[in-house]
Each structure stands twice: as C-alpha cells, then as structure tokens.
Amino acid sequence: HTSASLCLNENVCREVREDLTMALDHVAPESLPYRHTDEGPDDMPGHAKSAIMGVSLDIPISDGRLALGTWQGIYLCEHRTYQHRRTVVITMQGEKKK
C-alpha cells in the first residue's frame, strides 16, 4: 500500500521528525476535499505524502557498512493515522571485495 515512505534525514534531534510531520501535514492535510476516501480520511493524504517523500533510497556501502553522514538516519515514514504492518525489502547491488 503506497501510504508510507522512506527518508534519509537528520536523526539526532527528535524535533526534526516532528517538524517534518508538521510540514507534510501542512502540504497534504486530511481536511482537503479528497475524492478517494474509501479507506478513511487519512488514506489519500498518506498517498500524497508518500508520493512527495518517495518509496526507495539509494545508499552507498563502504567497507561493508552504510555510508551515512554523522547525523543521518533512515526513516520509515508511516503516513496513515492508524497502525499498519509494513515490510521493507532491501536490494543490494555491487560486488563483494575479494
């Protein structure tokens, strides 16, 4: 279901996640007159937020570890109000060091 996204962002300060949620709620609030409402008022805003954020990431690996910046983390962003079970699929490309 396309109402979740992946995001690489600042992961030290909790306020970043809260501010990101606030910004996305401002861009795609539940109060808009959406036509797709079959699954509830949080469904279409979740689709919009997922489209804005994206559903995949490309992260380099260096010496067998994710090459993230000092403060970076990977977020699985749930855009629905009600809890849903999610599955993350990881595909790695490249060659093993010999």
JSON list of C-alpha atoms in Angstrom, two decimals:
[
{"chain": "A", "resi": 1, "resn": "HIS", "atom": "CA", "xyz": [0.00, 0.00, 0.00]},
{"chain": "A", "resi": 2, "resn": "THR", "atom": "CA", "xyz": [1.51, 3.33, -1.02]},
{"chain": "A", "resi": 3, "resn": "SER", "atom": "CA", "xyz": [0.93, 5.36, 2.11]},
{"chain": "A", "resi": 4, "resn": "ALA", "atom": "CA", "xyz": [4.37, 5.01, 3.67]},
{"chain": "A", "resi": 5, "resn": "SER", "atom": "CA", "xyz": [7.74, 6.29, 2.52]},
{"chain": "A", "resi": 6, "resn": "LEU", "atom": "CA", "xyz": [11.45, 6.08, 3.15]},
{"chain": "A", "resi": 7, "resn": "CYS", "atom": "CA", "xyz": [13.55, 9.09, 4.02]},
{"chain": "A", "resi": 8, "resn": "LEU", "atom": "CA", "xyz": [17.20, 9.77, 4.75]},
{"chain": "A", "resi": 9, "resn": "ASN", "atom": "CA", "xyz": [17.44, 12.67, 7.17]},
{"chain": "A", "resi": 10, "resn": "GLU", "atom": "CA", "xyz": [18.86, 14.16, 10.38]},
{"chain": "A", "resi": 11, "resn": "ASN", "atom": "CA", "xyz": [18.47, 11.54, 13.10]},
{"chain": "A", "resi": 12, "resn": "VAL", "atom": "CA", "xyz": [19.89, 13.09, 16.26]},
{"chain": "A", "resi": 13, "resn": "CYS", "atom": "CA", "xyz": [17.27, 15.66, 17.19]},
{"chain": "A", "resi": 14, "resn": "ARG", "atom": "CA", "xyz": [13.68, 14.42, 17.68]},
{"chain": "A", "resi": 15, "resn": "GLU", "atom": "CA", "xyz": [12.37, 17.84, 16.65]},
{"chain": "A", "resi": 16, "resn": "VAL", "atom": "CA", "xyz": [13.40, 17.11, 13.04]},
{"chain": "A", "resi": 17, "resn": "ARG", "atom": "CA", "xyz": [10.88, 14.24, 12.84]},
{"chain": "A", "resi": 18, "resn": "GLU", "atom": "CA", "xyz": [8.19, 16.34, 14.49]},
{"chain": "A", "resi": 19, "resn": "ASP", "atom": "CA", "xyz": [8.86, 19.28, 12.15]},
{"chain": "A", "resi": 20, "resn": "LEU", "atom": "CA", "xyz": [8.87, 17.00, 9.12]},
{"chain": "A", "resi": 21, "resn": "THR", "atom": "CA", "xyz": [5.49, 15.60, 10.16]},
{"chain": "A", "resi": 22, "resn": "MET", "atom": "CA", "xyz": [4.16, 19.14, 10.66]},
{"chain": "A", "resi": 23, "resn": "ALA", "atom": "CA", "xyz": [5.38, 20.22, 7.21]},
{"chain": "A", "resi": 24, "resn": "LEU", "atom": "CA", "xyz": [3.86, 17.19, 5.48]},
{"chain": "A", "resi": 25, "resn": "ASP", "atom": "CA", "xyz": [0.56, 17.67, 7.32]},
{"chain": "A", "resi": 26, "resn": "HIS", "atom": "CA", "xyz": [0.58, 21.26, 6.06]},
{"chain": "A", "resi": 27, "resn": "VAL", "atom": "CA", "xyz": [1.18, 20.18, 2.46]},
{"chain": "A", "resi": 28, "resn": "ALA", "atom": "CA", "xyz": [-1.30, 17.28, 2.49]},
{"chain": "A", "resi": 29, "resn": "PRO", "atom": "CA", "xyz": [-3.81, 17.79, 5.32]},
{"chain": "A", "resi": 30, "resn": "GLU", "atom": "CA", "xyz": [-6.76, 15.48, 5.92]},
{"chain": "A", "resi": 31, "resn": "SER", "atom": "CA", "xyz": [-9.07, 18.49, 5.57]},
{"chain": "A", "resi": 32, "resn": "LEU", "atom": "CA", "xyz": [-8.73, 18.81, 1.77]},
{"chain": "A", "resi": 33, "resn": "PRO", "atom": "CA", "xyz": [-11.78, 17.70, -0.25]},
{"chain": "A", "resi": 34, "resn": "TYR", "atom": "CA", "xyz": [-10.23, 14.43, -1.49]},
{"chain": "A", "resi": 35, "resn": "ARG", "atom": "CA", "xyz": [-12.36, 12.19, -3.70]},
{"chain": "A", "resi": 36, "resn": "HIS", "atom": "CA", "xyz": [-10.52, 8.98, -2.82]},
{"chain": "A", "resi": 37, "resn": "THR", "atom": "CA", "xyz": [-11.85, 8.34, 0.69]},
{"chain": "A", "resi": 38, "resn": "ASP", "atom": "CA", "xyz": [-12.79, 4.63, 0.56]},
{"chain": "A", "resi": 39, "resn": "GLU", "atom": "CA", "xyz": [-10.26, 3.69, 3.26]},
{"chain": "A", "resi": 40, "resn": "GLY", "atom": "CA", "xyz": [-10.80, 6.67, 5.55]},
{"chain": "A", "resi": 41, "resn": "PRO", "atom": "CA", "xyz": [-9.79, 10.31, 5.79]},
{"chain": "A", "resi": 42, "resn": "ASP", "atom": "CA", "xyz": [-6.09, 9.52, 6.37]},
{"chain": "A", "resi": 43, "resn": "ASP", "atom": "CA", "xyz": [-5.69, 7.39, 3.21]},
{"chain": "A", "resi": 44, "resn": "MET", "atom": "CA", "xyz": [-5.37, 9.96, 0.43]},
{"chain": "A", "resi": 45, "resn": "PRO", "atom": "CA", "xyz": [-3.13, 12.30, 2.48]},
{"chain": "A", "resi": 46, "resn": "GLY", "atom": "CA", "xyz": [-0.94, 9.22, 3.03]},
{"chain": "A", "resi": 47, "resn": "HIS", "atom": "CA", "xyz": [-0.73, 8.60, -0.72]},
{"chain": "A", "resi": 48, "resn": "ALA", "atom": "CA", "xyz": [0.17, 12.25, -1.34]},
{"chain": "A", "resi": 49, "resn": "LYS", "atom": "CA", "xyz": [2.87, 12.27, 1.36]},
{"chain": "A", "resi": 50, "resn": "SER", "atom": "CA", "xyz": [4.31, 9.01, 0.03]},
{"chain": "A", "resi": 51, "resn": "ALA", "atom": "CA", "xyz": [4.47, 10.48, -3.49]},
{"chain": "A", "resi": 52, "resn": "ILE", "atom": "CA", "xyz": [6.26, 13.57, -2.16]},
{"chain": "A", "resi": 53, "resn": "MET", "atom": "CA", "xyz": [8.76, 11.68, 0.01]},
{"chain": "A", "resi": 54, "resn": "GLY", "atom": "CA", "xyz": [9.44, 8.67, -2.20]},
{"chain": "A", "resi": 55, "resn": "VAL", "atom": "CA", "xyz": [9.43, 4.95, -1.51]},
{"chain": "A", "resi": 56, "resn": "SER", "atom": "CA", "xyz": [13.03, 3.99, -2.17]},
{"chain": "A", "resi": 57, "resn": "LEU", "atom": "CA", "xyz": [16.55, 5.08, -1.25]},
{"chain": "A", "resi": 58, "resn": "ASP", "atom": "CA", "xyz": [19.98, 4.54, -2.76]},
{"chain": "A", "resi": 59, "resn": "ILE", "atom": "CA", "xyz": [22.62, 4.43, -0.04]},
{"chain": "A", "resi": 60, "resn": "PRO", "atom": "CA", "xyz": [26.27, 3.68, -0.74]},
{"chain": "A", "resi": 61, "resn": "ILE", "atom": "CA", "xyz": [28.06, 0.97, 1.22]},
{"chain": "A", "resi": 62, "resn": "SER", "atom": "CA", "xyz": [31.67, 1.42, 2.19]},
{"chain": "A", "resi": 63, "resn": "ASP", "atom": "CA", "xyz": [33.71, -1.32, 3.86]},
{"chain": "A", "resi": 64, "resn": "GLY", "atom": "CA", "xyz": [30.54, -3.33, 4.46]},
{"chain": "A", "resi": 65, "resn": "ARG", "atom": "CA", "xyz": [28.69, -0.51, 6.25]},
{"chain": "A", "resi": 66, "resn": "LEU", "atom": "CA", "xyz": [26.07, 2.01, 5.19]},
{"chain": "A", "resi": 67, "resn": "ALA", "atom": "CA", "xyz": [27.91, 5.20, 4.22]},
{"chain": "A", "resi": 68, "resn": "LEU", "atom": "CA", "xyz": [25.67, 7.64, 6.08]},
{"chain": "A", "resi": 69, "resn": "GLY", "atom": "CA", "xyz": [26.66, 11.05, 7.34]},
{"chain": "A", "resi": 70, "resn": "THR", "atom": "CA", "xyz": [27.42, 11.57, 11.02]},
{"chain": "A", "resi": 71, "resn": "TRP", "atom": "CA", "xyz": [23.89, 12.71, 11.89]},
{"chain": "A", "resi": 72, "resn": "GLN", "atom": "CA", "xyz": [21.92, 10.82, 9.26]},
{"chain": "A", "resi": 73, "resn": "GLY", "atom": "CA", "xyz": [19.38, 8.06, 9.77]},
{"chain": "A", "resi": 74, "resn": "ILE", "atom": "CA", "xyz": [16.86, 6.14, 7.68]},
{"chain": "A", "resi": 75, "resn": "TYR", "atom": "CA", "xyz": [13.20, 6.77, 8.46]},
{"chain": "A", "resi": 76, "resn": "LEU", "atom": "CA", "xyz": [10.29, 4.52, 7.59]},
{"chain": "A", "resi": 77, "resn": "CYS", "atom": "CA", "xyz": [7.59, 7.19, 7.48]},
{"chain": "A", "resi": 78, "resn": "GLU", "atom": "CA", "xyz": [4.08, 5.96, 8.20]},
{"chain": "A", "resi": 79, "resn": "HIS", "atom": "CA", "xyz": [1.59, 8.45, 6.76]},
{"chain": "A", "resi": 80, "resn": "ARG", "atom": "CA", "xyz": [-1.61, 6.81, 7.99]},
{"chain": "A", "resi": 81, "resn": "THR", "atom": "CA", "xyz": [-3.17, 7.67, 11.34]},
{"chain": "A", "resi": 82, "resn": "TYR", "atom": "CA", "xyz": [-3.98, 4.06, 12.10]},
{"chain": "A", "resi": 83, "resn": "GLN", "atom": "CA", "xyz": [-1.27, 1.45, 12.59]},
{"chain": "A", "resi": 84, "resn": "HIS", "atom": "CA", "xyz": [-0.37, -0.76, 9.62]},
{"chain": "A", "resi": 85, "resn": "ARG", "atom": "CA", "xyz": [2.04, -3.65, 9.21]},
{"chain": "A", "resi": 86, "resn": "ARG", "atom": "CA", "xyz": [4.87, -2.77, 6.81]},
{"chain": "A", "resi": 87, "resn": "THR", "atom": "CA", "xyz": [7.50, -4.87, 5.08]},
{"chain": "A", "resi": 88, "resn": "VAL", "atom": "CA", "xyz": [10.82, -3.42, 3.96]},
{"chain": "A", "resi": 89, "resn": "VAL", "atom": "CA", "xyz": [12.64, -5.01, 1.05]},
{"chain": "A", "resi": 90, "resn": "ILE", "atom": "CA", "xyz": [16.37, -4.40, 0.74]},
{"chain": "A", "resi": 91, "resn": "THR", "atom": "CA", "xyz": [18.15, -4.99, -2.56]},
{"chain": "A", "resi": 92, "resn": "MET", "atom": "CA", "xyz": [21.91, -4.73, -2.60]},
{"chain": "A", "resi": 93, "resn": "GLN", "atom": "CA", "xyz": [23.86, -4.26, -5.81]},
{"chain": "A", "resi": 94, "resn": "GLY", "atom": "CA", "xyz": [27.57, -4.43, -6.39]},
{"chain": "A", "resi": 95, "resn": "GLU", "atom": "CA", "xyz": [30.43, -6.81, -5.95]},
{"chain": "A", "resi": 96, "resn": "LYS", "atom": "CA", "xyz": [31.95, -8.40, -2.89]},
{"chain": "A", "resi": 97, "resn": "LYS", "atom": "CA", "xyz": [35.50, -7.46, -2.09]},
{"chain": "A", "resi": 98, "resn": "LYS", "atom": "CA", "xyz": [37.88, -10.33, -2.62]}
]
